[in-house]
Each structure stands twice: as structure tokens, then as C-alpha cells.
Coordinates of C-alpha atoms in Angstrom, one line a residue:
M1 CA 1.4 11.1 -84.2
L2 CA 2.6 11.4 -80.9
F3 CA 0.0 10.1 -79.5
W4 CA 0.7 6.9 -82.2
I5 CA 4.0 6.0 -81.0
V6 CA 2.9 6.9 -77.1
N7 CA 0.5 3.9 -77.9
W8 CA 3.1 1.7 -79.8
I9 CA 5.3 2.4 -76.6
N10 CA 2.8 0.7 -75.0
T11 CA 2.0 -1.8 -77.6
I12 CA 6.1 -2.9 -77.0
S13 CA 5.5 -2.3 -73.1
D14 CA 2.5 -4.5 -72.7
R15 CA 3.5 -7.6 -75.0
I16 CA 7.5 -7.9 -73.8
S17 CA 6.7 -7.0 -70.3
T18 CA 4.8 -10.7 -69.7
K19 CA 7.4 -14.1 -69.4
R20 CA 6.6 -15.2 -72.3
G21 CA 7.5 -11.7 -73.8
I22 CA 11.1 -11.6 -71.9
L23 CA 12.2 -14.7 -72.6
L24 CA 11.1 -15.0 -76.2
L25 CA 13.7 -11.8 -76.8
L26 CA 16.5 -12.9 -74.7
T27 CA 16.2 -16.5 -77.1
G28 CA 15.6 -14.4 -80.1
L29 CA 18.5 -11.8 -79.2
L30 CA 20.3 -15.7 -79.0
S31 CA 19.6 -16.2 -82.3
I32 CA 20.4 -13.2 -83.4
W33 CA 23.5 -12.6 -82.1
L34 CA 24.5 -16.1 -83.1
I35 CA 23.7 -15.9 -86.6
G36 CA 25.0 -12.6 -87.7
Y37 CA 28.3 -13.9 -86.2
Y38 CA 28.7 -16.2 -87.4
L39 CA 27.7 -15.1 -90.8
I40 CA 29.6 -11.8 -90.1
S41 CA 33.2 -14.3 -89.7
Y42 CA 31.9 -16.2 -93.3
I43 CA 31.4 -12.6 -94.4
Y44 CA 34.7 -11.0 -94.5
I45 CA 37.4 -12.5 -94.1
D46 CA 40.0 -10.1 -93.1
D47 CA 40.3 -10.4 -89.2
W48 CA 40.4 -6.4 -88.8
I49 CA 37.6 -6.0 -90.9
R50 CA 35.9 -8.6 -89.9
F51 CA 36.5 -7.6 -86.4
T52 CA 35.4 -4.2 -86.3
R53 CA 31.9 -5.5 -87.9
Q54 CA 31.1 -7.9 -85.8
L55 CA 31.2 -4.7 -82.5
Y56 CA 29.5 -2.6 -84.7
F57 CA 26.5 -5.1 -85.4
S58 CA 27.2 -6.8 -80.8
R59 CA 27.1 -3.0 -80.0
F60 CA 24.4 -2.1 -82.2
T61 CA 22.6 -5.1 -80.9
I62 CA 22.5 -5.1 -77.1
L63 CA 21.7 -1.6 -77.1
L64 CA 18.4 -2.4 -79.2
A65 CA 18.0 -5.5 -76.8
I66 CA 18.4 -3.3 -73.6
L67 CA 16.2 0.1 -74.9
I68 CA 13.7 -3.0 -75.5
M69 CA 14.2 -4.4 -72.1
V70 CA 13.8 -0.9 -70.5
I71 CA 10.3 -0.6 -72.4
A72 CA 9.4 -4.0 -70.4
T73 CA 10.6 -3.6 -67.4
V74 CA 9.6 0.4 -66.7
P75 CA 5.9 -1.1 -65.7
N76 CA 6.8 -4.6 -64.0
I77 CA 8.9 -1.8 -61.9
R78 CA 6.5 0.3 -60.7
K79 CA 3.7 -2.9 -60.2
T80 CA 6.1 -4.3 -58.3
I81 CA 6.4 -1.6 -56.3
S82 CA 2.8 -1.6 -55.8
E83 CA 2.3 -5.2 -55.1
T84 CA 5.5 -6.6 -53.3
K85 CA 3.9 -6.2 -49.7
R86 CA 7.3 -7.1 -47.4
T87 CA 6.4 -6.8 -43.3
A88 CA 8.6 -5.8 -40.3
T89 CA 9.2 -10.1 -39.6
D90 CA 11.0 -9.8 -43.6
L91 CA 13.1 -6.8 -43.0
A92 CA 14.1 -7.8 -39.2
V93 CA 14.8 -11.6 -39.9
F94 CA 17.2 -10.1 -43.0
R95 CA 18.7 -7.4 -41.1
I96 CA 19.9 -10.3 -38.9
L97 CA 20.8 -12.6 -41.1
F98 CA 23.0 -10.8 -42.6
F99 CA 25.0 -9.1 -39.1
G100 CA 25.0 -12.6 -37.8
F101 CA 27.6 -13.5 -40.7
F102 CA 29.7 -11.3 -40.1
A103 CA 28.6 -12.3 -36.0
I104 CA 29.4 -15.9 -37.4
G105 CA 32.5 -15.0 -39.2
L106 CA 34.4 -13.1 -36.7
I107 CA 33.6 -15.8 -34.0
I108 CA 35.3 -18.2 -36.2
Y109 CA 37.8 -16.1 -38.4
P110 CA 38.7 -13.5 -35.2
N111 CA 41.4 -12.7 -37.4
S112 CA 40.3 -12.0 -40.8
I113 CA 39.6 -8.6 -41.0
S114 CA 43.9 -7.7 -39.3
D115 CA 44.4 -10.5 -42.1
Q116 CA 42.8 -8.2 -44.9
I117 CA 43.7 -5.1 -43.5
T118 CA 46.6 -4.8 -41.6
P119 CA 49.6 -5.9 -44.1
F120 CA 48.7 -2.6 -46.3
I121 CA 49.3 0.4 -43.3
D122 CA 52.9 -1.1 -43.5
L123 CA 53.2 -0.9 -47.8
P124 CA 55.2 2.6 -48.7
E125 CA 53.4 5.0 -49.6
S126 CA 54.6 5.1 -53.2
A127 CA 52.1 1.4 -53.4
Q128 CA 49.7 3.6 -53.3
V129 CA 47.5 4.2 -56.5
A130 CA 44.2 6.8 -56.5
L131 CA 41.1 5.7 -57.0
P132 CA 38.8 8.1 -59.4
F133 CA 37.0 11.0 -57.8
M134 CA 38.7 9.8 -54.3
G135 CA 42.4 11.1 -54.8
W136 CA 41.6 13.7 -51.8
Y137 CA 41.1 10.3 -49.2
P138 CA 44.4 9.8 -48.1
K139 CA 45.4 12.9 -48.0
L140 CA 43.0 13.2 -45.5
I141 CA 42.2 10.3 -43.7
P142 CA 44.6 9.6 -41.8
I143 CA 45.6 5.4 -42.1
N144 CA 47.6 4.2 -39.5
H145 CA 47.3 1.2 -36.7
F146 CA 46.1 3.5 -34.3
A147 CA 42.9 4.6 -36.3
Y148 CA 43.3 0.8 -37.8
R149 CA 42.5 -0.4 -34.3
V150 CA 39.9 2.4 -33.6
F151 CA 37.5 1.6 -36.4
S152 CA 38.1 -2.3 -35.5
L153 CA 36.3 -1.9 -32.7
L154 CA 33.6 0.0 -33.1
F155 CA 33.3 -2.6 -36.1
Y156 CA 33.5 -6.0 -34.5
I157 CA 31.0 -4.2 -31.3
S158 CA 28.7 -3.2 -33.6
I159 CA 28.0 -6.3 -35.5
F160 CA 26.3 -7.1 -32.3
T161 CA 24.5 -4.4 -31.6
S162 CA 23.0 -4.4 -35.1
L163 CA 22.7 -8.0 -35.0
L164 CA 20.1 -8.1 -31.8
G165 CA 18.7 -3.9 -32.3
I166 CA 20.6 -2.2 -29.9
K167 CA 20.0 1.0 -30.8
T168 CA 19.9 -0.3 -34.1
R169 CA 19.5 3.2 -36.4
W170 CA 23.2 4.0 -34.5
S171 CA 24.5 0.8 -34.3
I172 CA 23.8 -0.4 -38.2
S173 CA 24.8 3.6 -39.1
I174 CA 28.5 2.9 -37.2
F175 CA 28.7 -0.5 -38.9
T176 CA 28.6 1.1 -42.4
I177 CA 31.3 3.9 -41.6
S178 CA 34.0 2.2 -39.5
L179 CA 33.6 -0.9 -42.1
F180 CA 34.6 2.2 -45.3
Y181 CA 37.7 2.8 -43.6
L182 CA 38.2 -0.3 -43.3
F183 CA 37.7 -1.7 -46.4
M184 CA 39.2 1.4 -48.0
I185 CA 42.3 0.8 -47.0
P186 CA 43.7 -2.0 -49.1
N187 CA 41.8 0.3 -51.7
L188 CA 44.1 2.1 -51.7
Y189 CA 46.8 -0.6 -53.0
G190 CA 46.0 -1.2 -56.9
K191 CA 43.1 -3.6 -56.2
V192 CA 39.4 -2.5 -56.0
N193 CA 37.9 -5.0 -53.9
H194 CA 34.1 -5.1 -55.1
N195 CA 33.2 -5.8 -51.4
H196 CA 31.0 -2.8 -51.5
H197 CA 27.9 -4.2 -51.7
L198 CA 28.6 -4.7 -48.0
I199 CA 28.3 -1.5 -47.1
W200 CA 25.5 -0.1 -49.3
F201 CA 23.3 -2.9 -48.0
P202 CA 23.2 -2.4 -44.3
A203 CA 23.4 1.8 -45.2
I204 CA 20.0 1.6 -46.4
L205 CA 19.3 -1.2 -43.5
A206 CA 20.3 2.0 -40.9
F207 CA 17.3 4.2 -42.3
S208 CA 15.1 1.5 -42.4
P209 CA 12.5 0.3 -39.6
C210 CA 14.3 -3.4 -39.4
A211 CA 14.5 -3.3 -35.6
D212 CA 10.2 -3.6 -35.0
R213 CA 10.7 -7.3 -34.3
F214 CA 13.6 -9.1 -32.4
S215 CA 15.2 -6.8 -31.1
I216 CA 16.6 -5.5 -27.8
D217 CA 15.1 -2.3 -28.9
A218 CA 11.3 -3.9 -29.7
F219 CA 10.8 -5.7 -26.6
L220 CA 11.5 -2.3 -25.0
R221 CA 9.4 -0.4 -26.3
N222 CA 6.8 -3.4 -25.8
R223 CA 7.9 -3.0 -22.6
K224 CA 6.7 0.4 -22.6
G225 CA 3.6 -0.2 -24.4
L226 CA 5.6 1.9 -27.6
S227 CA 5.1 -0.8 -29.6
K228 CA 6.0 0.4 -33.2
R229 CA 5.0 -0.5 -36.6
H230 CA 5.9 1.5 -40.0
S231 CA 3.1 1.1 -43.3
T232 CA 4.0 -2.1 -45.8
K233 CA 5.6 0.1 -47.4
S234 CA 7.9 1.3 -45.3
Y235 CA 8.8 -2.3 -45.3
T236 CA 9.0 -2.7 -48.9
L237 CA 11.1 -0.3 -50.2
P238 CA 14.5 -0.9 -48.5
F239 CA 14.0 -4.7 -50.2
L240 CA 13.2 -3.0 -54.2
F241 CA 16.5 -0.8 -53.5
I242 CA 19.0 -4.0 -52.6
W243 CA 16.9 -5.6 -55.1
G244 CA 18.2 -2.5 -57.8
L245 CA 21.8 -2.3 -56.7
I246 CA 22.2 -5.9 -56.7
G247 CA 20.8 -5.6 -60.3
I248 CA 23.6 -3.0 -61.0
I249 CA 26.1 -5.4 -60.1
Y250 CA 25.3 -7.4 -63.2
F251 CA 24.5 -5.1 -65.9
F252 CA 27.4 -3.0 -66.4
P253 CA 30.2 -6.7 -66.8
G254 CA 27.2 -7.8 -68.6
F255 CA 27.0 -4.7 -71.0
W256 CA 30.5 -3.6 -70.9
K257 CA 31.9 -7.9 -72.1
I258 CA 29.4 -6.4 -75.8
W259 CA 30.6 -3.2 -75.7
S260 CA 34.3 -3.5 -75.9
N261 CA 34.9 -6.9 -77.6
G262 CA 31.9 -7.5 -78.9
L263 CA 30.7 -11.1 -79.8
D264 CA 34.2 -11.8 -80.4
W265 CA 34.4 -11.7 -76.3
V266 CA 32.2 -14.7 -76.2
L267 CA 32.4 -16.6 -79.6
T268 CA 36.1 -17.2 -79.5
D269 CA 38.5 -18.6 -76.9
N270 CA 38.6 -15.9 -74.9
I271 CA 36.7 -17.4 -72.8
R272 CA 39.3 -20.0 -72.1
N273 CA 41.4 -17.4 -71.5
Q274 CA 40.0 -15.4 -69.6
M275 CA 39.7 -19.4 -67.0
Y276 CA 43.9 -19.8 -67.8
Y277 CA 45.0 -16.7 -66.9
K278 CA 42.6 -16.8 -63.4
W279 CA 44.4 -20.2 -63.2
F280 CA 47.9 -19.0 -63.8
Q281 CA 46.8 -16.2 -60.7
L282 CA 45.3 -19.0 -59.1
G283 CA 48.9 -21.2 -58.2
D284 CA 52.6 -21.0 -58.2
S285 CA 52.8 -20.5 -62.3
G286 CA 49.9 -21.3 -62.8
S287 CA 49.7 -24.6 -61.4
W288 CA 45.5 -24.6 -59.6
L289 CA 42.7 -26.2 -61.7
P290 CA 39.8 -27.4 -61.4
F291 CA 38.2 -30.3 -61.2
F292 CA 36.5 -30.2 -64.4
R293 CA 38.9 -29.3 -67.6
V294 CA 36.1 -27.2 -69.2
D295 CA 38.3 -25.6 -71.4
Q296 CA 38.9 -29.1 -73.5
H297 CA 34.9 -28.2 -75.1
P298 CA 35.0 -25.0 -76.6
I299 CA 31.0 -25.9 -77.0
L300 CA 30.3 -25.6 -73.6
Y301 CA 33.0 -22.6 -72.6
K302 CA 31.4 -21.0 -75.3
G303 CA 28.0 -21.5 -74.4
I304 CA 28.9 -20.4 -70.5
G305 CA 30.4 -17.5 -71.9
L306 CA 26.5 -16.9 -74.2
F307 CA 24.7 -17.4 -70.6
T308 CA 26.8 -14.9 -68.6
V309 CA 26.9 -12.0 -71.2
L310 CA 22.1 -12.3 -71.3
F311 CA 22.4 -13.2 -67.7
E312 CA 24.0 -10.8 -66.3
I313 CA 22.3 -8.0 -68.6
S314 CA 18.7 -9.7 -68.0
F315 CA 18.7 -9.8 -64.0
I316 CA 16.6 -6.8 -63.6
P317 CA 14.0 -7.4 -66.3
L318 CA 13.7 -11.0 -65.3
L319 CA 13.8 -9.9 -61.5
F320 CA 11.5 -7.3 -61.9
N321 CA 8.8 -9.7 -63.4
K322 CA 7.1 -11.5 -60.4
S323 CA 6.6 -14.8 -63.0
T324 CA 10.5 -14.8 -64.0
R325 CA 11.9 -13.8 -61.0
K326 CA 12.2 -17.1 -59.7
I327 CA 14.8 -17.0 -62.9
A328 CA 16.5 -14.3 -62.1
I329 CA 17.4 -15.8 -58.7
A330 CA 18.2 -18.9 -59.8
S331 CA 20.9 -18.0 -63.0
G332 CA 22.4 -15.9 -60.2
L333 CA 23.4 -18.7 -58.0
L334 CA 24.0 -20.8 -60.9
F335 CA 26.3 -18.1 -62.1
H336 CA 28.4 -17.5 -59.0
F337 CA 28.8 -21.1 -57.9
G338 CA 29.9 -22.0 -61.4
T339 CA 32.4 -19.3 -61.4
W340 CA 33.5 -20.4 -57.6
L341 CA 34.0 -24.2 -59.4
F342 CA 36.1 -22.9 -62.4
M343 CA 37.6 -19.9 -61.3
N344 CA 37.7 -19.2 -58.1
I345 CA 35.7 -16.6 -58.1
F346 CA 32.4 -16.5 -54.7
F347 CA 31.2 -13.7 -53.7
V348 CA 29.9 -15.0 -50.6
V349 CA 27.8 -12.3 -48.9
L350 CA 26.3 -11.1 -52.2
V351 CA 25.5 -14.7 -52.5
W352 CA 24.0 -14.9 -48.3
S353 CA 22.1 -11.4 -49.4
Y354 CA 20.0 -12.9 -51.8
L355 CA 18.5 -14.4 -49.0
S356 CA 16.5 -11.0 -48.9
F357 CA 14.0 -12.3 -51.9
V358 CA 12.9 -14.6 -49.3
K359 CA 9.5 -13.8 -47.7
W360 CA 9.5 -15.1 -43.8
S361 CA 6.4 -13.9 -43.1
N362 CA 5.3 -17.1 -45.3
F363 CA 6.6 -18.8 -42.4
S364 CA 4.4 -19.9 -39.7
F365 CA 7.9 -19.5 -37.3
F366 CA 7.7 -16.1 -37.7
A367 CA 4.1 -15.4 -37.5
E368 CA 3.4 -12.0 -36.0
T369 CA 1.7 -12.8 -33.5
K370 CA -0.9 -10.2 -32.8
E371 CA -2.6 -7.6 -35.5
V372 CA -1.1 -4.7 -35.5
N373 CA -1.8 -1.3 -37.6
T374 CA 0.4 -1.2 -41.5
D375 CA -1.0 2.0 -42.0
L376 CA 0.5 3.7 -38.9
K377 CA 3.7 5.8 -40.5
E378 CA 5.8 6.1 -43.9
E379 CA 9.1 7.8 -43.0
N380 CA 10.5 6.6 -45.9
W381 CA 12.7 9.4 -45.9
G382 CA 16.0 7.9 -45.7
V383 CA 15.7 5.4 -46.8
K384 CA 14.6 6.7 -50.2
I385 CA 17.0 8.9 -50.1
V386 CA 20.2 6.4 -49.3
G387 CA 18.7 4.4 -52.0
I388 CA 18.6 6.7 -54.9
T389 CA 21.5 8.1 -54.3
L390 CA 23.9 5.1 -54.5
I391 CA 21.0 3.6 -57.2
L392 CA 22.3 7.6 -59.0
F393 CA 25.9 6.8 -58.4
N394 CA 27.0 3.5 -59.4
L395 CA 24.8 4.1 -62.1
L396 CA 26.8 7.0 -63.3
F397 CA 30.4 5.1 -62.0
G398 CA 28.8 2.2 -64.1
L399 CA 28.2 4.0 -67.5
G400 CA 31.6 5.0 -66.6
K401 CA 33.1 1.7 -65.7
W402 CA 34.9 3.7 -63.2
Y403 CA 36.6 1.3 -60.4
S404 CA 36.1 3.6 -57.2
Y405 CA 34.9 2.7 -53.4
P406 CA 31.7 4.2 -52.6
F407 CA 30.6 3.6 -56.0
T408 CA 32.3 1.6 -58.4
T409 CA 31.7 -1.3 -61.7
Y410 CA 31.7 -4.3 -60.6
P411 CA 33.8 -6.8 -62.5
T412 CA 33.8 -6.4 -66.0
F413 CA 36.0 -9.3 -67.5
D414 CA 35.6 -7.4 -70.3
S415 CA 39.1 -7.4 -71.8
I416 CA 40.2 -10.1 -74.7
V417 CA 42.6 -12.2 -72.7
Q418 CA 45.8 -13.4 -74.5
D419 CA 48.2 -16.7 -74.7
E420 CA 50.8 -15.3 -72.9
T421 CA 51.5 -12.7 -69.5
F422 CA 54.1 -11.1 -68.3
H423 CA 54.6 -11.5 -64.9
L424 CA 57.5 -11.9 -61.6
I425 CA 59.4 -15.1 -60.4
Y426 CA 61.2 -15.3 -57.2
E427 CA 64.3 -16.6 -56.5
G428 CA 66.0 -17.5 -53.1
K429 CA 69.8 -17.7 -52.3
T430 CA 70.7 -20.1 -49.9
K431 CA 74.0 -19.4 -47.1
N432 CA 75.1 -22.5 -49.5
G433 CA 75.0 -20.5 -52.9
E434 CA 71.7 -23.1 -54.1
L435 CA 68.7 -21.4 -56.4
I436 CA 66.0 -22.2 -55.9
R437 CA 62.5 -21.6 -57.5
L438 CA 60.3 -19.4 -54.7
P439 CA 56.8 -19.8 -54.6
N440 CA 54.4 -17.4 -54.3
K441 CA 52.6 -18.7 -51.8
A442 CA 53.4 -16.4 -48.8
L443 CA 52.5 -13.4 -51.2
H444 CA 49.0 -14.4 -51.8
D445 CA 48.5 -14.9 -48.4
K446 CA 50.1 -12.1 -47.0
F447 CA 48.2 -10.1 -49.6
T448 CA 45.8 -12.4 -51.6
S449 CA 45.8 -13.7 -54.9
P450 CA 44.0 -10.9 -56.4
R451 CA 45.9 -8.1 -54.4
Y452 CA 48.6 -9.2 -55.1
W453 CA 48.9 -9.8 -58.5
E454 CA 47.6 -6.2 -59.2
M455 CA 50.3 -4.6 -57.8
E456 CA 52.2 -7.3 -59.5
N457 CA 51.2 -5.6 -62.9
D458 CA 52.0 -2.6 -62.2
I459 CA 55.5 -2.5 -61.2
I460 CA 55.1 -4.2 -64.8
E461 CA 54.2 -1.8 -66.1
N462 CA 56.4 1.3 -63.9
R463 CA 59.1 -1.7 -65.5
N464 CA 57.7 -0.8 -69.5
K465 CA 57.8 3.1 -68.1
N466 CA 61.5 2.3 -66.8
K467 CA 60.3 3.8 -63.8
S468 CA 60.9 0.8 -60.3
D469 CA 59.3 0.8 -57.3
S470 CA 62.0 0.0 -55.1
L471 CA 60.8 0.0 -51.4
L472 CA 58.0 -1.8 -52.9
L473 CA 59.8 -4.5 -53.9
K474 CA 62.2 -4.9 -51.0
Q475 CA 59.2 -5.6 -48.8
L476 CA 58.1 -8.0 -51.4
C477 CA 61.2 -9.8 -50.7
D478 CA 61.0 -9.6 -47.7
I479 CA 58.5 -11.5 -46.6
Q480 CA 59.7 -14.0 -48.9
M481 CA 62.7 -14.5 -46.8
I482 CA 60.1 -14.7 -43.9
S483 CA 59.0 -17.0 -44.9
D484 CA 62.4 -19.2 -45.9
H485 CA 65.0 -18.5 -42.9
S486 CA 67.0 -20.2 -45.2
I487 CA 66.8 -17.7 -47.8
D488 CA 69.9 -14.8 -47.5
Q489 CA 69.3 -13.3 -51.5
V490 CA 66.5 -13.2 -53.5
N491 CA 65.9 -12.1 -57.0
V492 CA 63.5 -11.0 -59.2
F493 CA 63.0 -11.7 -62.5
I494 CA 60.2 -10.9 -65.4
E495 CA 59.3 -13.4 -67.4
L496 CA 56.8 -13.8 -70.3
Q497 CA 54.5 -17.1 -69.6
S498 CA 52.0 -18.5 -71.4
I499 CA 48.9 -19.3 -69.8
I500 CA 47.8 -22.4 -71.2
P501 CA 48.1 -25.5 -68.8
E502 CA 49.8 -27.8 -70.7
K503 CA 51.7 -24.4 -72.9
R504 CA 54.0 -23.7 -69.6
Q505 CA 57.8 -23.7 -69.6
E506 CA 60.9 -22.4 -68.8
R507 CA 61.8 -19.2 -70.8
P508 CA 64.4 -16.1 -70.6
K509 CA 63.9 -13.9 -68.1
E510 CA 65.5 -10.5 -67.1
L511 CA 66.1 -9.5 -63.6
I512 CA 64.6 -6.4 -61.7
Y513 CA 65.4 -6.7 -58.1
S514 CA 67.8 -8.3 -56.1
T515 CA 68.1 -8.1 -52.5
I516 CA 69.9 -9.5 -49.4
R517 CA 69.1 -10.3 -45.8
R518 CA 70.5 -8.5 -43.6

């Protein structure tokens, strides 16, 4: 019996693991979802019964699909590990491109790190929100301007030493540790910014032989006649871990969308409302709109929702099959540029990391100048330990849907967004007694739009619990006063507003805080 089951699983695996098998699986899943969902909606009239039935149906089908994908993907992962051949050139070029991005960013925007970090150092401790499993961090690690300046200096230096390959392992390790400290600071204030891959990827590179070419270290070794090369596996393994982490970044948001609300997340007006809510956040009272109003075309935005979920849960199977890898990469780029155009969300470094998929050694410009023995050394233990740790912990955090640092679930957007939302309104009073509506631009510029909105949500939630963080409210009002010197008083209100652009209007509001210029 056991022998028969194993043979049956192997047969399924062999058929599904092919390009045709994976694409047929995704096409079949899409067909089953559409037929099943609309059949349930036709049979059950009661909203609650219909919702629960479609939720159970959605959960069952996605679990079954994931099980089949796992069976199909395992042999492809093994094949990818054994057949993928990367060289010292590929790893070195990716190192240069990765750290070169930071170097160019620092040259063009020298204050970018300061603008992201310093506004939060001055916030009161009461504004901090404990991260899962990291509540100990702000109690033990100093968060002040002196520590910020020290780690910033180390970060800036390590960018260029990592780029040039000077004491590369130490340089990349310092880069990773210093960036972890710097980015942890804003993450303690209510909104986890999902830039974790900025420390995951260099943590892997730090233990890899990424300086065997195109580095000062390699140049000095060559001058001393100590040219160093490792096995092909040593150059390949870092890429495999990076690809696996990229796949995990996508998988859990897709899984949780279906698990939390089923196909209602995709096939109702929820996709439209997700966009509306983001547009509302981006502009004062939601004035931001995309170049094309996709929200006015239900078939189109529901189709985008289906593509998003299918892409997110199937990226790993598509990526680790050589014949469908280009489909995975193209889908990922389409997804990211789509969210940028329609929701102003763009994971620029994650997209930049797609350059890891390019085999740079195929270009004649990067060709090896001499034959090297690639069977000299393996030395994979550092990369294996770091890579496996990152994979396992992010799988665990994804299953738990925990948003933390340095491990996390990437933003799931798995909720059903309602047509109305509570938000804060700032009203200024001039010396002449004139009342004017204050835009949120100064606050968005100071903290970034997503992080300010998370702080605003915390204020509203605390207000509902009859709590008030007057220190944080005062600081927000002070920023408004600094941005407009004609204001002598700022009043803060809570308002329930429609997120639909055409339905926004003046609503009754509740005063929750007021302060005057001193």
C-alpha cells in the first residue's frame, strides 16, 4: 500500500513539475475558483451563509493547490540546486549592483537615511508599539542621536567598502548590522516598513565568496599570487537562498488573502476599495488619483486581483522550474509596476534584486580571463547557516502572520476594506481668528505616508478605548505649526469619511485635541 502511494505521488510530481503541468494546474485552479464561487453565490442568498461557504471552498481549494504545488516543486528545487551554475563573476557583479544602488542613492540623496530615521528618535516613548518577539529591544538597545550617528557613519563607510570589495566579509557584515539598527528605529513606531530584504540579502552575501572577482581583495590576492576560487556550488548557493526568500515574500500575502476572506477578497468590490483606501492615504482627503481609473472597470480590477493571488502563491513553483522561470520574473515585474502605477507602492530594492536572475557570466564583457579550477574549496557553511535560518524563521513568521523585525510577513492587504474610514483632520487658527484646514503634507514628509497613517490609526484606536496620547498629538501639531507660521492654534478632529473619491464631502467631526503656539 505504501509503495503504491509513493509511486502515485511520484507520478503526479513528474507530470505537474513540467511547464505544461504547472500552467495547467494554475489554469485549472482559476477555472475551479470562478465556477465554484459564482455557483455558491447563486445557491445561497443569505449573505453570511454565502460568505462562510465560499470561505470554506476557498480555503480547501488553496490548501489542495498548495499541496500539489509542493509535490511538484520539491523535485524542481533539487534539480535547480544540481543544475544551476553560477560563477565568481555572477556573484561579484550582483554584489557591485546591490551595493552600487546604495552608493548612488547616497550620492544623489545624501539625507535619505537621516530623513527616514531622525524624526522618530524625537518621538515620545509612548508612541512606540512593541513588535512581536522584540519587545526587549528598545529596553536594552540605546535609541538616541549619538548611537544613530555612530551607526550611520559605519553604514555609509561600509556601503563603499562592500562595493569596492575591501575586507569584504567584514564590510558587508558591518553594513548588515548597522542597517538593522537604523531601520529598527522607525519600525518601533506603529508601522513595520517591509524593507527586511535589505538586510537579508547582504547577510547571505557576507558569508559568500562574492569578492573573488572585481574587488580590491581579489586584486591584492592576485598581486601576491594567492588567487582564490571556490566551487561552482559556493557561487550558486547564495542566489538560491535569495530566490527562495523572494518567493516567501510573495507567497504568504497571497495565501492570507484567500485564507482570511476567501475569494470575496478578489471577486467583490474589495480590490476597488483597497485602491480607494490607498488613494485616500496618499493625498489630503484622498486627492491622489492614478493616471487611469481602473476602479471604474469591475472586470479589469477583479482580473487584477485574480492575477495577484495566483502570482503570489505560484511564484516559487514557477521560479524553480527552468522552463517557467521567465514567466515568474515577468509576472513579478508586472505586479510591482502595477502596484506602483495604481497604488504608488514600489519595492525598489526588491525589484533591483531581480538582477540576481541574470547570468552575468554569459556576457563577454564579464568573461573570465583565464581558466580556473572551480573544485578547490566548498566553504558553504556560513551561507547555509544564514540562508536556512532566514528561510525557516520567515516561514514561521509567515504562518503566524507576524509583522516584526528582522523576520516578518510581508504586507498581506488581506482585509475586506469598507467604504468609509475614520481619519484625523487638522484645523489651524490664525492670529486673525480665521480657521483653515491644514493639509497632511508636512506629516507625510516627516514620517512618510504609510507610517504616519499607522500612527493616526493608533491614535484613533486609543481614542475608542478612552485613551489619549497627548504627547504624540502635541508633536504632530507642532509639526503643523512649523510648516505654517501663520498658525497660532491647531485643533485635531476625528472624522468618518468615505474613501470613494466621488463621495467625499464635509462630515460631522469630533474634537479630540487642541494646542496653541507658545
